[in-house]
XYZ file of C-alpha atoms in Angstrom:
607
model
C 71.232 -97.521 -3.078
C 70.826 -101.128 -1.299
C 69.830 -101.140 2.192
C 73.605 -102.191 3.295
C 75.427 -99.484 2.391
C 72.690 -97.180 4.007
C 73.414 -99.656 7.141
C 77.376 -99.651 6.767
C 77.696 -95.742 6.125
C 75.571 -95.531 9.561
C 78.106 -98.062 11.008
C 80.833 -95.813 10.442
C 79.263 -92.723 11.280
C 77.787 -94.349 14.620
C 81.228 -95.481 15.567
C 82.312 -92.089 15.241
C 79.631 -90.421 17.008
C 80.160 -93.125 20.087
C 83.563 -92.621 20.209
C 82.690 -88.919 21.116
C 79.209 -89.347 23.167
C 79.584 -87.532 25.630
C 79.249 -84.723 22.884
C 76.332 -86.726 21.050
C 74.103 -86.749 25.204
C 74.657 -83.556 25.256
C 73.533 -82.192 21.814
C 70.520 -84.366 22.297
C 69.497 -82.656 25.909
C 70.208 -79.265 24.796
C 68.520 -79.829 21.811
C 65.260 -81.075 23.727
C 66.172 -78.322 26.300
C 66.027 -75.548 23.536
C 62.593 -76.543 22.059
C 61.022 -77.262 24.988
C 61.777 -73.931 26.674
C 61.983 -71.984 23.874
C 58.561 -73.341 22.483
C 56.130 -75.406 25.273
C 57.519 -73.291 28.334
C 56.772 -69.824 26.784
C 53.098 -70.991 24.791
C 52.079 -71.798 28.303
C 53.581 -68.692 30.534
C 51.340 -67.131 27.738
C 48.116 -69.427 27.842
C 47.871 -68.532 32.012
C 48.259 -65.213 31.278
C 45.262 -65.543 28.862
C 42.871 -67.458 31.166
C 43.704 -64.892 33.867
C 42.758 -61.673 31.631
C 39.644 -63.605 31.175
C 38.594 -63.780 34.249
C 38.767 -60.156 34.502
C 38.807 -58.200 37.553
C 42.721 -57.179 37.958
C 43.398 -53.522 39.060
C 45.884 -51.712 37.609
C 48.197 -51.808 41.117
C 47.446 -56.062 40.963
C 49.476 -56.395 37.346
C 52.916 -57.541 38.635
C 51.573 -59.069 41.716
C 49.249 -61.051 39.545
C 51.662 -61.872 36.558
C 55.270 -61.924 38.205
C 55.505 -65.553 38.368
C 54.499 -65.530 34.519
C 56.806 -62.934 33.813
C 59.231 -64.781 35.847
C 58.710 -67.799 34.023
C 58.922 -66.544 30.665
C 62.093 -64.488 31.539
C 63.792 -68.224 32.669
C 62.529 -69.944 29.657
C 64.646 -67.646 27.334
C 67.358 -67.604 29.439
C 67.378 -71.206 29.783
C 66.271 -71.892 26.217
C 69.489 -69.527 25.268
C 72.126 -71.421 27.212
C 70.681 -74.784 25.676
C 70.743 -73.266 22.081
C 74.343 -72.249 22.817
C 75.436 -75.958 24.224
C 73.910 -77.873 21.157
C 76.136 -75.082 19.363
C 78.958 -76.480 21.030
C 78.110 -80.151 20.977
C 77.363 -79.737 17.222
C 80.872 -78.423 16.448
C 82.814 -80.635 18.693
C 80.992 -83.656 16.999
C 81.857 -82.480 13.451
C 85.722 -81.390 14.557
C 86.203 -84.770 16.753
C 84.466 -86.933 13.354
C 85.562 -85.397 10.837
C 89.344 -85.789 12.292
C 88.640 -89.384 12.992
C 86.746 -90.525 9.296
C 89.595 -88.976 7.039
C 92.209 -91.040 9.037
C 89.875 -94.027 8.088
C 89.351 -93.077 4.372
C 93.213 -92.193 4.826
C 94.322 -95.263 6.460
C 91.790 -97.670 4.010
C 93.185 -96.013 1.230
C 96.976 -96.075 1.704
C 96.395 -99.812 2.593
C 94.437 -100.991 -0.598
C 96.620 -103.152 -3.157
C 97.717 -100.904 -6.605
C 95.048 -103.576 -8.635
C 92.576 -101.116 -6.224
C 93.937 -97.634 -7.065
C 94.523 -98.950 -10.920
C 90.907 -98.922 -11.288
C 90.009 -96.092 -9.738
C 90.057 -92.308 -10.170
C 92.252 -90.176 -8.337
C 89.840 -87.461 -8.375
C 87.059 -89.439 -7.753
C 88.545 -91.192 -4.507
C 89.344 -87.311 -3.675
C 86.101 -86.248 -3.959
C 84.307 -89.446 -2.685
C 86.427 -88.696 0.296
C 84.828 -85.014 0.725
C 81.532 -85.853 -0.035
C 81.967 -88.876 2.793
C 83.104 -86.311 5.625
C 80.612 -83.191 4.600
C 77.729 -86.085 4.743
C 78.515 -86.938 8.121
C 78.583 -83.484 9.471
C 75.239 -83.022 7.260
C 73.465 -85.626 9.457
C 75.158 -84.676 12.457
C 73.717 -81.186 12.109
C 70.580 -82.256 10.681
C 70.252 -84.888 14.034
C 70.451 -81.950 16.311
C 68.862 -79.175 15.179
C 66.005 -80.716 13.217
C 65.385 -84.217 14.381
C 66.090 -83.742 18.285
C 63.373 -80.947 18.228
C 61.192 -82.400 15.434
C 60.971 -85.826 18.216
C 60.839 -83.633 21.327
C 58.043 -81.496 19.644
C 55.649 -84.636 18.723
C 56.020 -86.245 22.240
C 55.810 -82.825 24.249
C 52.511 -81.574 21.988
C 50.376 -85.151 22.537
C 51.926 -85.687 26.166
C 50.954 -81.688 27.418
C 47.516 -81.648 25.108
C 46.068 -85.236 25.623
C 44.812 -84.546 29.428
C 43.394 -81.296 27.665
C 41.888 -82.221 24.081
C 41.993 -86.280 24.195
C 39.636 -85.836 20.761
C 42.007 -83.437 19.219
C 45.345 -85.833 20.527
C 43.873 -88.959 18.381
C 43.393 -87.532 15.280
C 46.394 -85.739 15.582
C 48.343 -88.193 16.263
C 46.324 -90.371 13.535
C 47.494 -87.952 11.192
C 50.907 -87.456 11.845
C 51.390 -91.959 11.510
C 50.094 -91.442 8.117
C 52.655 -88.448 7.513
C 55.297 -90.462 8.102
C 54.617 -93.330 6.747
C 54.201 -91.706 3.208
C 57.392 -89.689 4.234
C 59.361 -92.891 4.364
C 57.964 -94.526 1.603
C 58.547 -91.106 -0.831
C 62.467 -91.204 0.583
C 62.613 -95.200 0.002
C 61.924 -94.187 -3.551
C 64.027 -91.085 -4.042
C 67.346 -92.617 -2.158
C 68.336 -94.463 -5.379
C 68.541 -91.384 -7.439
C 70.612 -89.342 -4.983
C 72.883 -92.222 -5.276
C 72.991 -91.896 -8.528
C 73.141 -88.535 -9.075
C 76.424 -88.547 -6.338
C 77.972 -91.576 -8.410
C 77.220 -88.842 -11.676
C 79.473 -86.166 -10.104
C 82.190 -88.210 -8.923
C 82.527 -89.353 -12.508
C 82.936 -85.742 -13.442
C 85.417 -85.331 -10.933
C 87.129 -88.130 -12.387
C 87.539 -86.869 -15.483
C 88.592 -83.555 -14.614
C 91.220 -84.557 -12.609
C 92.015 -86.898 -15.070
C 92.259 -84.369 -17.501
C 94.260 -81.835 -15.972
C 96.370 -84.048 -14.696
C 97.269 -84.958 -17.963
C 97.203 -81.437 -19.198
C 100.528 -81.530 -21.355
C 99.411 -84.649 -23.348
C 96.281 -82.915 -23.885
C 97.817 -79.908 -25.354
C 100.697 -81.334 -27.254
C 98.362 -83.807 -29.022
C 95.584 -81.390 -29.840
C 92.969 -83.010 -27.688
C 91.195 -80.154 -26.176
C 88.210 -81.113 -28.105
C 87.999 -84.527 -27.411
C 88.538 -83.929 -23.504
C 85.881 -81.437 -23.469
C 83.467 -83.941 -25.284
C 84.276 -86.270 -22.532
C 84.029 -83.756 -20.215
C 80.579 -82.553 -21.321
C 79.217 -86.174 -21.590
C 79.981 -86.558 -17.498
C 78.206 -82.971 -17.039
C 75.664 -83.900 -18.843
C 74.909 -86.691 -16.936
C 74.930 -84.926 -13.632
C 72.644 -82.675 -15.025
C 69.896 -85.598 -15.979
C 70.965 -87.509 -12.727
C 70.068 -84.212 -11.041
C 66.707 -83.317 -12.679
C 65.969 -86.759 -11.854
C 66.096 -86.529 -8.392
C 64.514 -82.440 -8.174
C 61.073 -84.078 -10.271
C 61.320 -86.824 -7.660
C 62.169 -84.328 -4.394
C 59.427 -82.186 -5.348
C 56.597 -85.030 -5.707
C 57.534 -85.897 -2.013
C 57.373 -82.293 -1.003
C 54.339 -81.938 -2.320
C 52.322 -84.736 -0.769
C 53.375 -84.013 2.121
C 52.384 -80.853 1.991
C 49.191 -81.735 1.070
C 48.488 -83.636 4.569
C 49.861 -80.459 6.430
C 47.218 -78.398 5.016
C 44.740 -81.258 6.577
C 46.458 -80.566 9.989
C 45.867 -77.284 10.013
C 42.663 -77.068 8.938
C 41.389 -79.527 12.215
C 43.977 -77.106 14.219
C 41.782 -74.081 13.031
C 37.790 -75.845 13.708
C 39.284 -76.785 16.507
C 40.344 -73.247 17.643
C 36.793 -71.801 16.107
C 34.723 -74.326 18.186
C 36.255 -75.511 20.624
C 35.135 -73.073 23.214
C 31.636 -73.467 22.094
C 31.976 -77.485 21.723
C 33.538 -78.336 24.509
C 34.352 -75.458 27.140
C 37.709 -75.483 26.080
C 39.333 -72.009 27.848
C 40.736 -69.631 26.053
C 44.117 -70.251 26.937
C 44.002 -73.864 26.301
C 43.108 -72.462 22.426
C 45.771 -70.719 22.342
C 48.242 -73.641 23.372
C 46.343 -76.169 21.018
C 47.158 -73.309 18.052
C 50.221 -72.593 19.694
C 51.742 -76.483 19.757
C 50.245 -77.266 16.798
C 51.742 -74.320 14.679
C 55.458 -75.704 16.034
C 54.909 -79.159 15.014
C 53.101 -78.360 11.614
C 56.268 -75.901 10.768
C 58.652 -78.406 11.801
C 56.807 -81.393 10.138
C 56.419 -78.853 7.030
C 60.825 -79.765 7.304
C 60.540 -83.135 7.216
C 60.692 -83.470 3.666
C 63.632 -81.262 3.392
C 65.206 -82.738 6.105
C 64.106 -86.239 4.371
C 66.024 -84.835 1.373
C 69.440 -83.951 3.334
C 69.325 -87.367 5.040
C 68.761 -88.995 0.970
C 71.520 -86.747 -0.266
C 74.086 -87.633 2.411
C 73.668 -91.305 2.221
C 73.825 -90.709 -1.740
C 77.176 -89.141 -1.297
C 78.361 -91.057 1.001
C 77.225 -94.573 -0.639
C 80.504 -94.950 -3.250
C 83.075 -94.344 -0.127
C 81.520 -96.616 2.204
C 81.738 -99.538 -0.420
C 85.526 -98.460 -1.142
C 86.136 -98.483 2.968
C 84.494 -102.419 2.809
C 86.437 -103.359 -0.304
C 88.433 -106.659 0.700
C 91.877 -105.547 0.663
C 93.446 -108.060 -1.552
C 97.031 -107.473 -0.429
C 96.997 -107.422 3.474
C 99.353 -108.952 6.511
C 98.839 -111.718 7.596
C 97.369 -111.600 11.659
C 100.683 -113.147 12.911
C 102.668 -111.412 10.526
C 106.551 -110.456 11.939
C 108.966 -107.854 10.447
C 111.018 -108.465 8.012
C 115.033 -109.140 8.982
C 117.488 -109.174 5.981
C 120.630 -110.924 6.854
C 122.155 -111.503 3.465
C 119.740 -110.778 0.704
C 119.189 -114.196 -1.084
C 115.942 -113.913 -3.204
C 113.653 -116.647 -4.145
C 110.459 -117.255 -6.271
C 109.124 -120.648 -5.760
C 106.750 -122.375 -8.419
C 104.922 -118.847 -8.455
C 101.971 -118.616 -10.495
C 100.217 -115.105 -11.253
C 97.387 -112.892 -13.264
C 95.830 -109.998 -12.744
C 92.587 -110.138 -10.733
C 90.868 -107.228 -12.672
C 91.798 -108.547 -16.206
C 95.045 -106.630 -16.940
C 98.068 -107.901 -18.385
C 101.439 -107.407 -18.219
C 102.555 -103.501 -18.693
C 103.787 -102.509 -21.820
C 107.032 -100.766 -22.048
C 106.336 -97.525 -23.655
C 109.907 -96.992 -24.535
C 110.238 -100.434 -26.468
C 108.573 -100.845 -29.660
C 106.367 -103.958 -30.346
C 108.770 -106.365 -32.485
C 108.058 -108.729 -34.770
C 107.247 -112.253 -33.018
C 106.046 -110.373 -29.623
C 103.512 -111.931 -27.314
C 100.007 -110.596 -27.131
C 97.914 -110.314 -24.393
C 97.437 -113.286 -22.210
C 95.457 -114.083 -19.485
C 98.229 -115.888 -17.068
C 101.573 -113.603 -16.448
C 103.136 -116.739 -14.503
C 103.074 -120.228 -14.146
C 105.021 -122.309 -11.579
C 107.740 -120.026 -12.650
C 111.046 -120.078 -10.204
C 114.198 -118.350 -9.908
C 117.001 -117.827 -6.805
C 118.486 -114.891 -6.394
C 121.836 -115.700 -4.477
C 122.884 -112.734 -1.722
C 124.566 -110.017 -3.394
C 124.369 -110.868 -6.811
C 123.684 -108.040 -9.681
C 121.105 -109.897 -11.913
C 119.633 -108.105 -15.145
C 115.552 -108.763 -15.880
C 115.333 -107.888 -20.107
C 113.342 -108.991 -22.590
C 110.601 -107.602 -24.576
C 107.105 -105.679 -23.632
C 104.936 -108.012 -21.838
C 107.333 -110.577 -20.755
C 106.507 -110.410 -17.149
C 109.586 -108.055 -16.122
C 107.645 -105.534 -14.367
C 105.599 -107.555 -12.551
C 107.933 -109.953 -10.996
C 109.047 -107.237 -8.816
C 106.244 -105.702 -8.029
C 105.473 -108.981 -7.016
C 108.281 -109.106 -4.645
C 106.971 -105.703 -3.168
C 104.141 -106.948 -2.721
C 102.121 -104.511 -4.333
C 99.791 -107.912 -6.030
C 99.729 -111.016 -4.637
C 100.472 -114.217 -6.258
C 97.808 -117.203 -6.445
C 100.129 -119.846 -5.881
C 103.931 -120.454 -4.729
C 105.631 -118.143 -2.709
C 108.808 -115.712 -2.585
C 111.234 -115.191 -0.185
C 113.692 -112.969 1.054
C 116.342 -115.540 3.855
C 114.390 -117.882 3.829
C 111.210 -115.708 4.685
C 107.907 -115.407 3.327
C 107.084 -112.064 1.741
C 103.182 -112.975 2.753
C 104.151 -113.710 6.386
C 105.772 -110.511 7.076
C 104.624 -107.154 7.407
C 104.158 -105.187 4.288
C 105.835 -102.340 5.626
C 108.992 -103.953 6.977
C 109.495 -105.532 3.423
C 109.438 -102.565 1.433
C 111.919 -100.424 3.718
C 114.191 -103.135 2.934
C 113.854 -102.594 -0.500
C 115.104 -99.296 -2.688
C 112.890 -99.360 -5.242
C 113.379 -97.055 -8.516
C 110.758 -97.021 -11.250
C 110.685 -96.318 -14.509
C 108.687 -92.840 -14.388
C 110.204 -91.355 -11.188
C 107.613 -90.880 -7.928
C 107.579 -87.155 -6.534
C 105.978 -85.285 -4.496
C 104.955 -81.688 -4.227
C 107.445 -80.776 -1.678
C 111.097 -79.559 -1.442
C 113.549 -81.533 -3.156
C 115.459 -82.481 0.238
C 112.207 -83.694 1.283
C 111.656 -85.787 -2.036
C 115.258 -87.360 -1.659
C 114.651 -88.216 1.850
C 111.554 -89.496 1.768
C 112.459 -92.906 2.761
C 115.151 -91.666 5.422
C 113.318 -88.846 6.941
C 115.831 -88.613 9.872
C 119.025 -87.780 7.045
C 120.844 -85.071 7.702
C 121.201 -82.167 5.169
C 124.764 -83.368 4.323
C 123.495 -86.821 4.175
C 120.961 -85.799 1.778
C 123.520 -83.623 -0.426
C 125.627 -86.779 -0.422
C 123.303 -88.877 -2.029
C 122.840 -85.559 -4.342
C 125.952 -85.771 -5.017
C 126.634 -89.603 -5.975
C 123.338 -89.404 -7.979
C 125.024 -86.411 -10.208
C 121.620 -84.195 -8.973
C 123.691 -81.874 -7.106
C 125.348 -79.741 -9.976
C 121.513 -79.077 -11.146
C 120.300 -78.389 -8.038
C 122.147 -76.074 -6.543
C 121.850 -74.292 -9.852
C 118.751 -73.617 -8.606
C 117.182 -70.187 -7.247
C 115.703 -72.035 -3.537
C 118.500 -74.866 -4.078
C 117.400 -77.957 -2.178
C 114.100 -75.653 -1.039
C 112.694 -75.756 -3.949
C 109.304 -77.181 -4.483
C 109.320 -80.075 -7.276
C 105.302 -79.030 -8.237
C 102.516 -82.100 -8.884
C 104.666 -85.208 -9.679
C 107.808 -83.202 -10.092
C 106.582 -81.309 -12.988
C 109.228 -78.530 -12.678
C 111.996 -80.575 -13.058
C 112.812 -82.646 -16.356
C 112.816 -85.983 -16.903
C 115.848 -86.454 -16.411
C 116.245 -83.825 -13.331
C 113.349 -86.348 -11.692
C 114.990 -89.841 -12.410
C 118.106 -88.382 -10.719
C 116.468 -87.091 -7.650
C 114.808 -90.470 -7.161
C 118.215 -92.197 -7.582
C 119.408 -89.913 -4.981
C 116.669 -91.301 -2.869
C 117.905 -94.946 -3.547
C 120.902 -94.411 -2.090
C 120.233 -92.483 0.470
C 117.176 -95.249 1.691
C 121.024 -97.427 2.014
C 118.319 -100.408 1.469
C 119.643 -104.821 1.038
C 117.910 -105.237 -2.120
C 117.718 -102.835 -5.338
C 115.754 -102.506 -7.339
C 116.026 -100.318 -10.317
C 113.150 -100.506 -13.133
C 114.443 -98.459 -16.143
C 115.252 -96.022 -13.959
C 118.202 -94.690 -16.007
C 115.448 -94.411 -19.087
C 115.279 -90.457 -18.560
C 118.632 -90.073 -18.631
C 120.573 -88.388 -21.769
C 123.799 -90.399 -22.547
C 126.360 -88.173 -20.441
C 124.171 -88.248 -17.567
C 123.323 -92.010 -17.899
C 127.304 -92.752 -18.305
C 127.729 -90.675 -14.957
C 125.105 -92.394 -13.265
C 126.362 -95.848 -14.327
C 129.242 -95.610 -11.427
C 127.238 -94.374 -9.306
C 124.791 -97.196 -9.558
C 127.466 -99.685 -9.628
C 128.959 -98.434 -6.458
C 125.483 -98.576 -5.329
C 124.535 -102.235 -6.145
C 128.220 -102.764 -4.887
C 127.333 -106.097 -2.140
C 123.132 -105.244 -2.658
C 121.527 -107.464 -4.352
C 120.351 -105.638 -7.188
C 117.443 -106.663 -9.931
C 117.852 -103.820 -12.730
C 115.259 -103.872 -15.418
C 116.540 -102.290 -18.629
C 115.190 -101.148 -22.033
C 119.048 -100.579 -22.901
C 120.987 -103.606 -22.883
C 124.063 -101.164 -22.213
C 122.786 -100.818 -18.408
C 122.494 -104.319 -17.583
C 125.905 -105.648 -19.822
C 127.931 -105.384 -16.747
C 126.190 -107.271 -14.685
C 127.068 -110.786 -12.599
C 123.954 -112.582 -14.954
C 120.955 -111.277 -17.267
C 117.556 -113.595 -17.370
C 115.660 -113.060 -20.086
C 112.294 -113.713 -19.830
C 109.429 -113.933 -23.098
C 105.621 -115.020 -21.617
C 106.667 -115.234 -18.384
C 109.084 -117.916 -18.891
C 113.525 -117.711 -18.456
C 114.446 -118.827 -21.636
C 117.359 -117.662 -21.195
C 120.270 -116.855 -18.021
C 123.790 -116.068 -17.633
C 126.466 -113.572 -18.124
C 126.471 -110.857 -20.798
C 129.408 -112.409 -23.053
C 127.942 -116.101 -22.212
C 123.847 -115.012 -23.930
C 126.028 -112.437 -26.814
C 128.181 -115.874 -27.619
C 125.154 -118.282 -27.455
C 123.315 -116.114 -30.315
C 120.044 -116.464 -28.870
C 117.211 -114.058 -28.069
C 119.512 -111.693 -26.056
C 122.071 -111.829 -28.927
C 119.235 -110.593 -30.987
C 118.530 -107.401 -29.394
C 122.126 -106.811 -28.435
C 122.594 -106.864 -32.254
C 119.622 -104.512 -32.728
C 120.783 -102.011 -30.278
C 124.593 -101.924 -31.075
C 124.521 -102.875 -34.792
C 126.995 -105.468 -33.727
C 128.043 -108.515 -31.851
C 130.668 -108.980 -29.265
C 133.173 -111.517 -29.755
């Protein structure tokens, strides 16, 4: 992993922790305030003790006279060492409540901001488990700070600043030891960081192809694929599995080494011990503290490769998050952008031009087949291309797959923005105003209907969550929804499942109509949306809509020439370009490229 996203995943998680320090001080003091009672305090209660037994000479009547401040001493540095393990308790949990709170509003927030070309090239799954893996890392280092580092730090400084007016000798090479500990340390995690990076990047992929596979579970069993997803499947796995034994083979070599210079520590700790007494009048108690101190650190330096490990892994899992939280966005507001205030409605696009920044082109329409003479895949979708929309008028977008249709209004939604030109709504700049205010103006209605996993009354008012229920059955109602749903067992209760999944197609494009109308936006926008509709309900639906677009101004793109006939003008468009505009009966009479499909579609022309 490079240095900067080690450095921006610390940024984040140091903002966090900052936010909350008051927490962070005082995990840090009862941290040092646990080892160093709980360790140093006790080792030398115990030492004093020794050298006092040494000296010989104490009655059995002169015990607790003798050793009550000992006692004492050792009964305070539990009790004290107790209460400090239970406040880094405390300061650990508030940290990881407070941060993890505050980081999944900012994956949240980052996420629900970033333009569809973002999301279009992403996993699902992977973002979801990016996200986990992002927030369990931070409470890994949080815990790992407190209850290994904290006392790992306080145990180095407290050994060499308690021993060194003691054992000066023994101090240096201690302490000549433990540099070269560390700097091997570091240079053995340098090397293994890159592999828990990729290892993490491994099991995201797998994520991402589960989810994308059971996501897509029906395709997968109505086309026989099982196979072929499971040989997908078991490539990812396999991956993780070699991205794993990767980093283990590399985990271990670390461990190892270091291991190897512990065993040097202790063996000076234990000459030390033998001769130092005999060497250099050490006392006996002073032994014991020099075995005592040096034990801690050795155990707790024995760590640092596992704790060197956590601190890899966390960085490794959080690595592909932190670069998705300093993507650019590409479709943001502008710093002085206003809301958006629809007076009459008038829509313009102004010498636009347009592609897709990650290489796509124009959607295909998987409900039109490719005909003879259709574009292929081009590189621009629009070039200084311009059309006005007056206020209120009911315009038709047709023509066939790839022609730019689709994208013009997502376009006006802003969900890309163009390179050059600009659109307007009155007179005002989609790019000047907040992204936001724009799209509550706008009813939008695409082709394969958006749903949630919630209630049905929720789904419908989802862009007026203040509706009342009536309001809600209303727009039911006008949408010809309500007849189905209150068919069913929970009625307007009942839970639509993962994308709407237990409703039909058609049951789904009608709840999102119902949503349309109940939004009670200025501009429509309706992208097939009557595709998933059998005849009797489209024909239902058709006066509906019509009452709907009744003084809206209303861009319907259609698939069936029947939905857009009645309309105040229909613009064809072929590679991005109008080639042709007008009336229904006006583009039938002309014989032209709209005549043509008419033709195909009814068998017939209209006089």
């Amino acid at each position: 992993m490079k240095r900067s996203t080690a450095s921006r995943t610390l940024y984040y998680y140091g903002k966090t922790v900052l936010k909350h320090w008051p927490f962070f001080l005082m995990g840090i003091v009862a941290s040092f305030g646990y080892a160093y009672c709980l360790t140093f305090l006790n080792a030398q209660a115990v030492s004093k003790i020794i050298d006092r037994v040494a000296e010989g000479g104490i009655s059995a009547d002169m015990v607790f006279p003798t050793f009550m401040p000992y006692i004492i001493m050792l009964v305070l540095a539990n009790l004290i060492g107790q209460i400090c393990s239970k406040l880094q308790d405390y300061a650990v949990w508030k940290l990881e409540i407070l941060g993890y709170y505050d980081l999944s509003s900012l994956v949240f927030d980052s996420l629900s901001n970033q333009s569809m070309t973002f999301h279009n090239s992403r996993f699902g799954g992977a973002l979801v488990s990016q996200t986990s893996k992002f927030t369990n890392a931070y409470a890994s280092l949080v815990e790992l700070f407190n209850y290994s580092l904290v006392p790992l730090i306080s145990a180095t400084v407290l050994t060499i600043v308690l021993l060194a007016p003691l054992v000066p000798l023994y101090v240096i090479i201690l302490s000549a030891i433990l540099v070269v500990y560390v700097i091997v340390v570091w240079l053995l995690f340098r090397r293994t960081l890159s592999r828990n990076t990729v290892a993490a990047s491994a099991q995201n992929r797998l994520s991402g192809e589960l989810s994308d596979s059971i996501t897509n579970i029906l395709a997968v069993k109505t086309s026989g694929r099982e196979a072929y997803e499971k040989a997908l499947f078991t490539k990812a796995n396999k991956e993780v599995r070699g991205a794993d034994s990767r980093r283990m083979h590399a985990t271990l070599l670390s461990a190892s080494v270091a291991a190897g210079i512990i065993v040097v520590i202790m063996v000076i700790q234990t000459i030390f011990v033998a001769g130092g007494n005999a060497w250099y009048g050490i006392s006996a108690g002073t032994l014991v503290l020099i075995f005592s101190y040096t034990h801690n650190l050795t155990l707790r330096f024995n760590m640092i490769n596992q704790t060197m490990t956590v601190i890899n892994r966390a960085f490794g899992d959080a690595a592909e998050m932190t670069q998705n939280l300093d993507a650019p966005r590409l479709v943001a507001d502008a710093e002085d952008a206003v809301d958006l205030e629809v007076t009459d409605g008038e829509i313009r696009f102004e010498n636009l031009s347009f592609k897709y920044m990650d290489g796509r082109t124009e959607e295909a329409d998987p409900d039109e087949e490719d005909e003879p003479g259709a574009s292929g895949p081009r590189e621009n979708i629009f070039e200084h291309f311009s059309m006005t929309i007056p206020a209120g008028q009911r315009i038709g977008l047709v023509g066939r797959s790839g022609s730019g249709k689709t994208t013009l209004t997502k376009l006006l939604l802003r969900l890309e923005d163009i390179q050059e030109g600009r659109i307007t709504v009155d007179g005002q700049d989609v790019s000047k105003v907040t992204q936001v205010s724009l799209r509550r103006q706008i009813a939008y209605v695409p082709q394969e209907p958006l749903l949630f996993h919630r209630t049905i009354a929720e789904n419908i008012a989802y862009g007026r969550p203040d509706a009342s229920f009536e309001e809600i059955r209303n727009a039911a109602e006008k949408a010809n929804a309500l007849e189905f749903i209150e068919k069913l067992p929970e009625g307007f209760d009942t839970i639509t499942g993962e994308r709407g999944v237990k409703l039909s197609g058609g049951q789904r494009q009608r709840v999102a109509i119902a949503r349309a109308i109940l939004t009670d936006a200025p501009i429509l926008v309706l992208d097939e949306a009557t595709s998933a509709l059998d005849s009797e309900s489209e024909k239902m639906i058709q006066a509906a809509l019509a009452n709907l677009m009744q003084g809206r101004t209303s861009i319907v793109i259609a698939h069936r020439l029947s939905t857009v006939s009645s309309l105040d003008r229909i613009v064809v468009l072929k590679d991005g370009v109008i080639i042709e505009d007008g009336p229904h009966a006006e583009l039938v009479k002309n014989g032209g490229e709209y005549a043509g499909l008419w033709e195909r579609q009814t068998g017939a022309f209209e006089g």
